Coordinates of N, CA and C and ligand atoms in Angstrom, one line a residue:
M1 N -6.6 -15.3 28.0 CA -7.4 -14.5 29.0 C -7.9 -15.5 30.0
G2 N -8.2 -15.0 31.2 CA -8.9 -15.8 32.2 C -8.0 -16.2 33.3
N3 N -8.1 -17.5 33.6 CA -7.7 -18.0 34.9 C -6.2 -17.9 35.2
G4 N -5.4 -17.9 34.1 CA -3.9 -17.8 34.3 C -3.5 -16.4 34.8
E5 N -4.4 -15.4 34.8 CA -4.0 -14.1 35.2 C -4.0 -13.9 36.7
Q6 N -3.2 -12.9 37.1 CA -3.3 -12.5 38.6 C -4.7 -12.0 38.9
A7 N -5.1 -12.2 40.1 CA -6.5 -11.9 40.5 C -6.9 -10.4 40.1
E8 N -6.0 -9.4 40.4 CA -6.5 -8.1 40.1 C -6.6 -7.8 38.6
Q9 N -5.9 -8.5 37.8 CA -6.0 -8.3 36.3 C -7.3 -8.9 35.8
R10 N -8.0 -9.6 36.7 CA -9.3 -10.2 36.2 C -10.4 -9.2 36.6
V11 N -10.1 -8.1 37.1 CA -11.2 -7.1 37.4 C -11.2 -6.0 36.3
I12 N -12.3 -5.9 35.6 CA -12.5 -4.9 34.6 C -13.3 -3.8 35.2
V13 N -12.8 -2.6 35.2 CA -13.5 -1.5 35.8 C -14.4 -0.7 34.8
A14 N -15.7 -0.6 35.2 CA -16.6 0.1 34.2 C -16.5 1.6 34.3
L15 N -16.1 2.2 33.2 CA -15.9 3.6 33.1 C -17.3 4.3 32.8
D16 N -18.2 4.2 33.7 CA -19.5 4.8 33.4 C -19.6 6.2 33.9
V17 N -19.0 7.1 33.1 CA -19.0 8.5 33.4 C -19.4 9.3 32.1
P18 N -19.8 10.5 32.3 CA -20.5 11.2 31.2 C -19.6 11.8 30.1
D19 N -18.3 12.0 30.4 CA -17.5 12.6 29.4 C -16.0 12.2 29.4
E20 N -15.3 12.6 28.4 CA -13.9 12.2 28.3 C -13.0 12.7 29.5
Q21 N -13.3 13.9 29.9 CA -12.5 14.5 31.0 C -12.6 13.7 32.3
S22 N -13.9 13.3 32.6 CA -14.1 12.5 33.8 C -13.5 11.1 33.7
A23 N -13.5 10.6 32.5 CA -13.0 9.2 32.2 C -11.4 9.3 32.4
I24 N -10.8 10.3 31.8 CA -9.3 10.4 31.9 C -8.9 10.6 33.3
A25 N -9.7 11.4 34.1 CA -9.3 11.6 35.5 C -9.3 10.3 36.2
L26 N -10.3 9.4 36.0 CA -10.4 8.1 36.7 C -9.2 7.2 36.2
I27 N -9.0 7.2 35.0 CA -7.9 6.3 34.4 C -6.6 6.7 35.1
D28 N -6.4 8.0 35.2 CA -5.1 8.5 35.8 C -5.0 8.3 37.3
Q29 N -6.2 8.3 37.9 CA -6.3 8.1 39.4 C -6.0 6.6 39.7
L30 N -6.3 5.7 38.8 CA -6.2 4.3 39.1 C -5.3 3.6 38.1
P31 N -3.9 4.0 38.2 CA -3.0 3.4 37.2 C -2.9 1.9 37.3
Q32 N -3.2 1.3 38.4 CA -3.1 -0.2 38.6 C -4.1 -0.9 37.7
V33 N -5.2 -0.2 37.3 CA -6.3 -0.9 36.6 C -5.8 -1.1 35.1
S34 N -5.8 -2.4 34.7 CA -5.2 -2.7 33.4 C -6.3 -2.9 32.3
F35 N -7.6 -3.1 32.8 CA -8.7 -3.5 31.9 C -9.9 -2.5 32.2
W36 N -10.3 -1.8 31.2 CA -11.4 -0.8 31.4 C -12.6 -1.2 30.5
K37 N -13.8 -0.9 31.0 CA -15.0 -1.2 30.2 C -15.6 0.2 29.8
V38 N -15.7 0.3 28.5 CA -16.4 1.5 27.9 C -17.8 1.1 27.5
G39 N -18.8 1.7 28.1 CA -20.2 1.3 27.8 C -20.9 2.4 27.1
L40 N -22.2 2.2 27.1 CA -23.1 3.1 26.3 C -23.0 4.6 26.7
E41 N -22.9 4.9 27.9 CA -22.9 6.3 28.4 C -21.7 7.0 27.8
L42 N -20.5 6.4 28.1 CA -19.2 7.1 27.7 C -19.0 7.1 26.1
F43 N -19.3 5.9 25.5 CA -19.1 5.8 24.1 C -20.0 6.8 23.3
T44 N -21.3 6.9 23.8 CA -22.2 7.8 23.1 C -21.7 9.2 23.3
S45 N -21.0 9.5 24.4 CA -20.5 10.9 24.6 C -19.2 11.2 23.8
T46 N -18.3 10.2 23.8 CA -17.0 10.5 23.2 C -16.7 9.9 21.9
G47 N -17.5 8.9 21.5 CA -17.1 8.1 20.4 C -15.8 7.4 20.6
P48 N -15.1 7.0 19.5 CA -13.9 6.1 19.6 C -12.7 6.8 20.2
K49 N -12.8 8.1 20.4 CA -11.7 8.9 21.0 C -11.2 8.3 22.3
I50 N -12.2 7.9 23.1 CA -11.8 7.3 24.5 C -11.0 6.0 24.3
L51 N -11.3 5.3 23.2 CA -10.6 4.0 23.0 C -9.2 4.3 22.7
E52 N -9.0 5.4 21.9 CA -7.6 5.7 21.5 C -6.8 6.1 22.8
E53 N -7.5 6.9 23.7 CA -6.8 7.3 25.0 C -6.4 6.0 25.7
L54 N -7.3 5.1 25.8 CA -7.0 3.9 26.6 C -5.8 3.1 25.9
K55 N -5.9 3.0 24.6 CA -4.8 2.3 23.9 C -3.5 2.9 24.1
S56 N -3.5 4.3 24.1 CA -2.2 5.0 24.2 C -1.6 4.8 25.6
R57 N -2.4 4.3 26.6 CA -1.9 4.0 27.9 C -1.8 2.4 28.0
Q58 N -1.8 1.7 26.9 CA -1.6 0.3 26.9 C -2.6 -0.5 27.8
K59 N -3.9 0.0 27.8 CA -4.9 -0.6 28.6 C -5.7 -1.6 27.7
R60 N -6.2 -2.7 28.3 CA -7.2 -3.5 27.6 C -8.6 -2.9 27.7
I61 N -9.4 -3.2 26.6 CA -10.7 -2.5 26.5 C -11.8 -3.6 26.3
F62 N -12.8 -3.4 27.1 CA -14.1 -4.1 26.9 C -15.1 -3.1 26.4
L63 N -15.4 -3.2 25.1 CA -16.4 -2.3 24.5 C -17.8 -2.9 24.7
D64 N -18.5 -2.4 25.6 CA -19.8 -3.0 26.0 C -21.0 -2.2 25.4
L65 N -21.2 -2.4 24.1 CA -22.3 -1.7 23.5 C -23.6 -2.5 23.4
K66 N -23.5 -3.7 23.8 CA -24.7 -4.6 23.9 C -25.6 -4.5 22.6
F67 N -25.0 -4.9 21.5 CA -25.8 -4.8 20.3 C -27.0 -5.8 20.3
D68 N -28.1 -5.3 19.8 CA -29.4 -6.1 19.8 C -30.2 -5.6 18.7
D69 N -30.1 -6.3 17.5 CA -30.9 -5.8 16.3 C -31.0 -7.0 15.3
I70 N -31.4 -6.7 14.1 CA -31.5 -7.8 13.1 C -30.1 -8.2 12.7
P71 N -30.0 -9.4 12.1 CA -28.7 -9.9 11.8 C -27.8 -8.9 11.0
N72 N -28.4 -8.4 9.9 CA -27.6 -7.5 9.1 C -27.0 -6.3 9.8
T73 N -27.8 -5.7 10.7 CA -27.4 -4.5 11.5 C -26.4 -4.9 12.6
V74 N -26.6 -6.0 13.3 CA -25.6 -6.3 14.3 C -24.3 -6.7 13.6
A75 N -24.4 -7.3 12.5 CA -23.1 -7.7 11.8 C -22.4 -6.4 11.4
G76 N -23.1 -5.5 10.9 CA -22.4 -4.2 10.5 C -21.8 -3.5 11.7
A77 N -22.5 -3.5 12.8 CA -22.0 -2.9 14.1 C -20.7 -3.6 14.6
C78 N -20.8 -4.9 14.5 CA -19.6 -5.7 15.0 C -18.4 -5.5 14.1
R79 N -18.7 -5.5 12.8 CA -17.6 -5.3 11.8 C -16.9 -3.9 12.1
S80 N -17.7 -2.9 12.3 CA -17.2 -1.6 12.6 C -16.4 -1.6 14.0
A81 N -17.0 -2.1 15.0 CA -16.4 -2.1 16.3 C -15.1 -2.9 16.4
A82 N -15.1 -4.0 15.6 CA -13.9 -4.8 15.6 C -12.6 -4.1 15.1
R83 N -12.9 -3.1 14.3 CA -11.8 -2.3 13.7 C -11.0 -1.5 14.8
Y84 N -11.6 -1.3 15.9 CA -11.0 -0.5 17.0 C -9.9 -1.3 17.7
G85 N -9.9 -2.6 17.5 CA -8.9 -3.5 18.2 C -9.2 -3.6 19.6
V86 N -10.5 -3.7 20.0 CA -10.8 -3.9 21.4 C -10.7 -5.4 21.8
D87 N -10.6 -5.6 23.1 CA -10.4 -7.0 23.5 C -11.7 -7.8 23.7
L88 N -12.8 -7.1 24.2 CA -14.1 -7.8 24.4 C -15.2 -6.9 23.8
L89 N -16.2 -7.5 23.2 CA -17.3 -6.8 22.6 C -18.6 -7.6 22.9
T90 N -19.7 -6.8 23.2 CA -21.0 -7.5 23.6 C -22.1 -7.4 22.6
I91 N -22.9 -8.5 22.6 CA -24.2 -8.5 21.8 C -25.2 -9.2 22.8
H92 N -26.5 -8.9 22.7 CA -27.4 -9.6 23.5 C -27.7 -11.0 22.8
A93 N -27.8 -12.0 23.6 CA -28.1 -13.4 23.1 C -29.5 -13.4 22.5
T94 N -30.4 -12.5 23.0 CA -31.8 -12.4 22.5 C -31.8 -11.9 21.1
A95 N -30.7 -11.4 20.5 CA -30.7 -11.1 19.1 C -31.0 -12.3 18.3
G96 N -30.7 -13.5 18.8 CA -31.1 -14.7 18.1 C -29.9 -15.4 17.4
R97 N -30.2 -16.6 17.0 CA -29.2 -17.5 16.4 C -28.5 -16.8 15.1
D98 N -29.4 -16.3 14.2 CA -28.8 -15.8 12.9 C -28.0 -14.6 13.2
A99 N -28.4 -13.7 14.1 CA -27.7 -12.5 14.4 C -26.4 -12.8 15.1
L100 N -26.4 -13.8 16.0 CA -25.2 -14.2 16.7 C -24.1 -14.7 15.8
K101 N -24.6 -15.6 14.8 CA -23.6 -16.1 13.8 C -23.1 -15.0 12.9
A102 N -24.0 -14.2 12.5 CA -23.6 -13.1 11.6 C -22.6 -12.2 12.3
A103 N -22.8 -11.9 13.6 CA -22.0 -11.0 14.3 C -20.6 -11.6 14.5
T104 N -20.5 -12.9 14.8 CA -19.3 -13.6 15.0 C -18.4 -13.5 13.7
E105 N -19.0 -13.7 12.5 CA -18.3 -13.7 11.3 C -17.8 -12.2 11.0
A106 N -18.7 -11.3 11.2 CA -18.4 -9.9 10.9 C -17.3 -9.3 11.8
A107 N -17.3 -9.7 13.1 CA -16.2 -9.2 14.0 C -14.9 -9.7 13.4
Q108 N -14.8 -10.9 13.0 CA -13.6 -11.5 12.4 C -13.2 -10.7 11.2
E109 N -14.2 -10.5 10.3 CA -13.9 -9.7 9.1 C -13.4 -8.3 9.3
G110 N -14.1 -7.6 10.2 CA -13.7 -6.2 10.6 C -12.3 -6.1 11.1
A111 N -12.0 -7.1 12.0 CA -10.6 -7.0 12.6 C -9.6 -7.3 11.5
A112 N -9.9 -8.4 10.7 CA -8.9 -8.7 9.6 C -8.6 -7.6 8.7
K113 N -9.7 -6.9 8.3 CA -9.6 -5.8 7.4 C -8.7 -4.6 8.0
A114 N -8.9 -4.5 9.3 CA -8.1 -3.4 10.0 C -6.7 -3.9 10.4
G115 N -6.4 -5.2 10.3 CA -5.1 -5.7 10.7 C -4.9 -5.7 12.2
V116 N -6.0 -5.9 12.9 CA -5.9 -6.0 14.4 C -6.5 -7.4 14.8
Q117 N -6.2 -7.7 16.1 CA -6.7 -8.9 16.7 C -8.2 -8.9 16.8
P118 N -8.9 -9.9 16.4 CA -10.4 -9.8 16.6 C -10.8 -9.8 18.1
P119 N -11.9 -9.1 18.4 CA -12.3 -9.1 19.8 C -12.9 -10.4 20.2
K120 N -12.9 -10.7 21.5 CA -13.7 -11.8 21.9 C -15.1 -11.4 22.0
L121 N -16.0 -12.0 21.2 CA -17.4 -11.6 21.2 C -18.2 -12.4 22.2
I122 N -18.8 -11.7 23.1 CA -19.5 -12.3 24.2 C -21.0 -11.9 24.3
A123 N -21.8 -12.8 24.7 CA -23.3 -12.5 24.6 C -23.8 -12.2 26.0
I124 N -24.7 -11.3 26.1 CA -25.4 -11.1 27.4 C -26.5 -12.2 27.5
T125 N -26.4 -12.9 28.6 CA -27.4 -14.0 28.9 C -28.7 -13.3 29.4
L126 N -28.6 -12.7 30.5 CA -29.8 -11.9 31.1 C -29.2 -10.8 32.0
L127 N -29.6 -9.6 31.7 CA -29.0 -8.5 32.5 C -29.1 -8.8 34.0
T128 N -28.0 -8.4 34.7 CA -27.9 -8.6 36.1 C -28.8 -7.8 36.9
S129 N -29.5 -6.8 36.3 CA -30.5 -6.0 37.0 C -31.9 -6.6 36.9
I130 N -32.0 -7.7 36.3 CA -33.3 -8.4 36.2 C -33.4 -9.5 37.3
S131 N -34.5 -9.5 38.0 CA -34.7 -10.5 39.1 C -35.5 -11.6 38.5
A132 N -35.6 -12.7 39.2 CA -36.4 -13.9 38.8 C -37.9 -13.5 38.6
R133 N -38.3 -12.6 39.5 CA -39.7 -12.2 39.5 C -40.0 -11.3 38.2
Q134 N -39.1 -10.4 37.9 CA -39.2 -9.6 36.6 C -39.2 -10.5 35.4
L135 N -38.3 -11.5 35.4 CA -38.2 -12.4 34.2 C -39.6 -13.0 34.0
A136 N -40.2 -13.5 35.1 CA -41.5 -14.2 34.9 C -42.6 -13.2 34.6
F137 N -42.7 -12.2 35.4 CA -43.9 -11.3 35.4 C -43.8 -10.2 34.4
D138 N -42.7 -9.6 34.1 CA -42.5 -8.5 33.2 C -42.2 -9.0 31.8
L139 N -41.2 -9.9 31.8 CA -40.7 -10.4 30.5 C -41.4 -11.6 30.0
K140 N -42.2 -12.2 30.9 CA -43.1 -13.4 30.5 C -42.3 -14.5 30.0
I141 N -41.1 -14.7 30.6 CA -40.3 -15.9 30.2 C -40.7 -17.1 31.1
P142 N -41.2 -18.2 30.5 CA -41.8 -19.3 31.3 C -40.7 -20.3 31.8
L143 N -39.5 -19.8 32.0 CA -38.4 -20.7 32.4 C -37.9 -20.2 33.8
E144 N -37.3 -21.1 34.6 CA -36.7 -20.6 35.8 C -35.4 -19.8 35.4
L145 N -35.1 -18.8 36.1 CA -34.0 -17.9 35.7 C -32.7 -18.6 35.4
P146 N -32.2 -19.5 36.3 CA -30.9 -20.2 36.0 C -31.0 -21.0 34.7
E147 N -32.2 -21.6 34.4 CA -32.3 -22.4 33.2 C -32.3 -21.5 32.0
Y148 N -33.0 -20.3 32.1 CA -33.0 -19.4 31.0 C -31.5 -18.9 30.7
A149 N -30.8 -18.5 31.7 CA -29.4 -18.0 31.5 C -28.6 -19.1 30.9
L150 N -28.8 -20.3 31.3 CA -28.0 -21.4 30.7 C -28.4 -21.6 29.2
E151 N -29.6 -21.6 28.9 CA -30.1 -21.7 27.5 C -29.4 -20.6 26.6
M152 N -29.4 -19.4 27.1 CA -28.8 -18.3 26.4 C -27.3 -18.5 26.2
A153 N -26.6 -19.0 27.2 CA -25.2 -19.3 27.1 C -24.9 -20.4 26.1
L154 N -25.8 -21.5 26.2 CA -25.6 -22.6 25.2 C -25.8 -22.2 23.8
L155 N -26.8 -21.3 23.6 CA -27.1 -20.7 22.3 C -25.8 -20.0 21.8
A156 N -25.3 -19.1 22.6 CA -24.1 -18.4 22.3 C -22.9 -19.3 21.9
Q157 N -22.8 -20.3 22.7 CA -21.7 -21.3 22.4 C -21.9 -22.0 21.1
E158 N -23.1 -22.4 20.8 CA -23.4 -23.1 19.6 C -23.1 -22.2 18.4
C159 N -23.3 -20.9 18.6 CA -23.2 -19.9 17.5 C -21.7 -19.5 17.3
G160 N -20.8 -20.0 18.1 CA -19.4 -19.7 17.9 C -18.9 -18.5 18.7
L161 N -19.7 -18.0 19.6 CA -19.2 -16.9 20.4 C -18.1 -17.3 21.3
D162 N -17.4 -16.4 21.9 CA -16.2 -16.7 22.7 C -16.6 -16.8 24.2
G163 N -17.8 -16.4 24.5 CA -18.2 -16.4 25.9 C -19.5 -15.7 26.2
V164 N -19.8 -15.5 27.5 CA -21.0 -14.7 27.8 C -20.8 -13.8 29.0
V165 N -21.7 -12.9 29.1 CA -21.8 -12.0 30.3 C -22.9 -12.7 31.1
C166 N -22.6 -13.0 32.4 CA -23.7 -13.6 33.2 C -23.5 -13.1 34.6
S167 N -24.6 -13.3 35.4 CA -24.5 -12.9 36.8 C -23.6 -13.9 37.6
P168 N -23.0 -13.4 38.6 CA -22.1 -14.3 39.5 C -23.0 -15.4 40.1
Q169 N -24.3 -15.2 40.2 CA -25.1 -16.3 40.8 C -25.3 -17.4 39.9
E170 N -25.1 -17.2 38.5 CA -25.3 -18.4 37.6 C -24.0 -18.9 37.1
V171 N -22.8 -18.3 37.5 CA -21.6 -18.6 36.9 C -21.1 -20.1 37.2
A172 N -21.4 -20.6 38.4 CA -21.0 -21.9 38.7 C -21.6 -23.0 37.8
Q173 N -22.9 -22.8 37.6 CA -23.7 -23.7 36.7 C -23.1 -23.6 35.3
L174 N -22.9 -22.4 34.8 CA -22.4 -22.2 33.4 C -20.9 -22.8 33.3
R175 N -20.1 -22.6 34.4 CA -18.8 -23.2 34.3 C -18.8 -24.7 34.2
Q176 N -19.7 -25.3 34.8 CA -19.8 -26.8 34.8 C -20.3 -27.3 33.4
T177 N -21.2 -26.5 32.8 CA -21.8 -26.9 31.5 C -21.1 -26.5 30.3
C178 N -20.5 -25.3 30.3 CA -19.9 -24.8 29.0 C -18.5 -25.3 28.9
E179 N -18.0 -25.1 27.7 CA -16.6 -25.6 27.4 C -15.6 -24.8 28.3
N180 N -14.5 -25.4 28.6 CA -13.5 -24.8 29.5 C -13.0 -23.5 29.1
D181 N -12.9 -23.3 27.8 CA -12.3 -22.0 27.3 C -13.4 -21.0 27.0
F182 N -14.6 -21.3 27.4 CA -15.7 -20.3 27.1 C -15.7 -19.3 28.2
L183 N -15.5 -18.0 27.8 CA -15.3 -16.9 28.8 C -16.6 -16.6 29.6
L184 N -16.4 -16.5 30.9 CA -17.6 -16.1 31.7 C -17.2 -14.8 32.4
V185 N -17.9 -13.7 32.0 CA -17.6 -12.4 32.5 C -18.8 -11.9 33.3
C186 N -18.5 -11.6 34.6 CA -19.6 -11.3 35.5 C -19.6 -9.8 36.0
P187 N -20.6 -9.1 35.6 CA -20.9 -7.8 36.3 C -21.8 -8.2 37.5
G188 N -22.4 -7.1 38.1 CA -23.3 -7.4 39.3 C -22.5 -7.9 40.5
V189 N -21.2 -7.5 40.5 CA -20.3 -7.9 41.6 C -20.3 -6.8 42.7
R190 N -20.5 -7.2 43.9 CA -20.6 -6.3 45.0 C -19.8 -6.7 46.3
P191 N -18.8 -6.0 46.6 CA -18.2 -6.3 47.9 C -19.2 -6.1 49.0
T192 N -19.0 -6.7 50.2 CA -20.0 -6.6 51.3 C -20.2 -5.2 51.7
W193 N -19.2 -4.3 51.5 CA -19.3 -2.9 52.0 C -19.9 -2.0 50.9
A194 N -20.3 -2.5 49.8 CA -20.8 -1.6 48.7 C -22.3 -1.7 48.6
D195 N -22.9 -0.6 48.1 CA -24.4 -0.6 47.8 C -24.7 -1.5 46.6
K196 N -25.8 -2.2 46.6 CA -26.2 -3.0 45.5 C -26.7 -2.1 44.3
G197 N -27.3 -1.0 44.6 CA -27.9 -0.2 43.6 C -28.9 -0.9 42.8
D198 N -28.8 -0.9 41.5 CA -29.9 -1.6 40.6 C -29.5 -3.0 40.3
Q199 N -28.4 -3.5 40.9 CA -28.0 -4.9 40.6 C -28.9 -5.9 41.5
K200 N -29.5 -6.9 40.8 CA -30.4 -7.8 41.5 C -29.7 -9.2 41.8
R201 N -28.7 -9.6 41.1 CA -28.2 -11.0 41.3 C -26.7 -10.9 41.5
S202 N -26.3 -10.4 42.7 CA -24.9 -10.2 43.0 C -24.3 -11.3 43.8
L203 N -22.9 -11.3 43.8 CA -22.1 -12.0 44.8 C -20.9 -11.1 45.0
T204 N -20.1 -11.4 46.0 CA -18.9 -10.6 46.3 C -17.8 -11.0 45.3
P205 N -16.8 -10.1 45.2 CA -15.7 -10.5 44.2 C -15.1 -11.9 44.5
A206 N -14.8 -12.2 45.7 CA -14.2 -13.5 46.1 C -15.1 -14.6 45.7
Q207 N -16.4 -14.5 46.0 CA -17.4 -15.5 45.7 C -17.5 -15.7 44.2
A208 N -17.5 -14.6 43.5 CA -17.6 -14.8 42.0 C -16.4 -15.5 41.4
I209 N -15.2 -15.1 41.8 CA -14.1 -15.8 41.3 C -14.1 -17.3 41.7
K210 N -14.4 -17.6 42.9 CA -14.5 -19.0 43.4 C -15.5 -19.8 42.6
A211 N -16.6 -19.1 42.2 CA -17.6 -19.8 41.5 C -17.3 -20.1 40.0
G212 N -16.2 -19.5 39.6 CA -15.7 -19.8 38.2 C -15.7 -18.6 37.2
A213 N -15.8 -17.4 37.7 CA -15.8 -16.3 36.7 C -14.4 -16.1 36.2
D214 N -14.3 -15.8 34.9 CA -12.9 -15.4 34.3 C -12.6 -14.0 34.6
Y215 N -13.6 -13.1 34.5 CA -13.5 -11.7 34.7 C -14.6 -11.2 35.5
L216 N -14.3 -10.2 36.4 CA -15.4 -9.5 37.1 C -15.5 -8.1 36.5
V217 N -16.7 -7.6 36.4 CA -16.9 -6.2 35.9 C -17.4 -5.4 37.2
I218 N -16.6 -4.4 37.6 CA -17.0 -3.6 38.8 C -17.0 -2.1 38.4
G219 N -18.1 -1.5 38.6 CA -18.1 0.0 38.4 C -18.2 0.8 39.6
R220 N -19.5 1.1 40.0 CA -19.7 2.1 41.1 C -19.0 1.8 42.4
P221 N -18.9 0.5 42.8 CA -18.2 0.3 44.1 C -16.8 1.0 44.1
I222 N -16.2 1.1 42.9 CA -14.9 1.7 42.8 C -15.0 3.2 42.3
T223 N -15.7 3.4 41.2 CA -15.7 4.7 40.5 C -16.5 5.7 41.3
A224 N -17.5 5.3 42.0 CA -18.3 6.2 42.8 C -17.9 6.3 44.3
A225 N -16.8 5.6 44.6 CA -16.3 5.6 46.0 C -15.7 7.0 46.3
I226 N -15.8 7.4 47.6 CA -15.1 8.6 47.9 C -13.6 8.6 47.6
E227 N -13.1 7.4 47.9 CA -11.6 7.2 47.5 C -11.5 6.0 46.6
P228 N -11.6 6.2 45.3 CA -11.5 5.0 44.4 C -10.3 4.2 44.6
E229 N -9.2 4.8 44.9 CA -7.9 4.0 45.1 C -8.1 3.0 46.2
L230 N -8.7 3.5 47.3 CA -8.9 2.6 48.5 C -9.9 1.5 48.1
A231 N -10.9 1.8 47.4 CA -11.9 0.8 47.0 C -11.2 -0.3 46.2
W232 N -10.4 0.1 45.2 CA -9.6 -0.8 44.4 C -8.7 -1.7 45.2
K233 N -8.0 -1.0 46.2 CA -7.1 -1.8 47.0 C -7.9 -2.8 47.9
R234 N -9.0 -2.5 48.4 CA -9.8 -3.4 49.2 C -10.2 -4.6 48.4
I235 N -10.7 -4.3 47.1 CA -11.1 -5.4 46.2 C -9.9 -6.3 45.9
S236 N -8.8 -5.7 45.5 CA -7.6 -6.5 45.2 C -7.2 -7.4 46.3
E237 N -7.2 -6.8 47.6 CA -6.9 -7.6 48.7 C -7.8 -8.8 49.0
E238 N -9.1 -8.5 48.7 CA -10.1 -9.6 48.9 C -9.8 -10.7 47.9
L239 N -9.4 -10.3 46.7 CA -9.1 -11.3 45.6 C -7.9 -12.1 45.9
T240 N -6.9 -11.6 46.6 CA -5.7 -12.3 46.9 C -6.0 -13.6 47.7
T241 N -7.1 -13.5 48.4 CA -7.5 -14.7 49.3 C -8.0 -15.8 48.5
V242 N -8.3 -15.6 47.2 CA -8.8 -16.7 46.4 C -8.0 -17.0 45.2
A243 N -6.9 -16.2 45.0 CA -6.1 -16.4 43.8 C -5.3 -17.7 43.8
Ligands
LIG301 O1 -25.9 -7.9 32.7 C1 -25.2 -6.9 32.7 C2 -24.4 -6.5 31.7 C3 -23.6 -5.4 31.8 N1 -23.5 -4.7 32.9 C4 -22.6 -3.5 33.0 O2 -21.6 -3.7 34.0 C5 -21.4 -2.5 34.7 C6 -21.7 -2.7 36.2 O3 -21.5 -1.5 36.9 P1 -21.8 -1.4 38.4 O4 -21.6 0.0 38.7 O5 -20.7 -2.3 39.1 O6 -23.2 -1.9 38.7 C7 -22.3 -1.5 34.1 O7 -21.5 -0.7 33.1 C8 -23.3 -2.2 33.3 O8 -23.7 -1.6 32.1 C9 -24.3 -5.1 34.0 O9 -24.2 -4.5 35.1 N2 -25.1 -6.2 33.9

């Protein structure tokens, strides 16, 4: 995974829609998209059925359920999720060292038991919707935001995870510090023509790739566009300038 791929294969489109019918309509409307993210909204609505739909179309899957619980519980969740044969799976780094280690082992066990490839387990460093001000004043974290994101990434690396989810604004620093094969997956990506919405720490697709992201996660700029195919095409064209 990562840098060897063509630029547009490094875009994961977030399928944040309320039901299976809307999801399938988007998947069929965007046949060029090879990697889809199923998150809390859609998975809570459809359960694993949507994963089967994506697999039947030979799509890669990022199952973004952002587990955050005690070690025994996240391990159980990762063991179960790994059986679906998804490509990427998320846990919050804030679950802590014991939970991250337990999750890593459990994901391997679940996949082995089901006879599928284990998912790459990646940790959320700090949600891209959180600003430096919110980190300090609401979450009461006494570190500068880039330092906090780096500490979370290093914790994930020490615990044997495959990578992290980070904002494009921190990806260059993480790329320099983390191992070369440590995956850096960036949501919060916004072309200049798209609304930022609730994303606080964004860069454009080209800037994020140049800064060292392996994958970009892009949802609403494509899925909520009046013409999703055109939005996808504009992003793909932007990325050919940096590939
Ligand atoms: O820190 C994070 C972690 C995950 N996400 C998810 O990525 C997409 C982004 O969607 P947009 O519509 O492009 O904002 C969404 O599914 C989030 O749950 C994130 O944004 N930030």
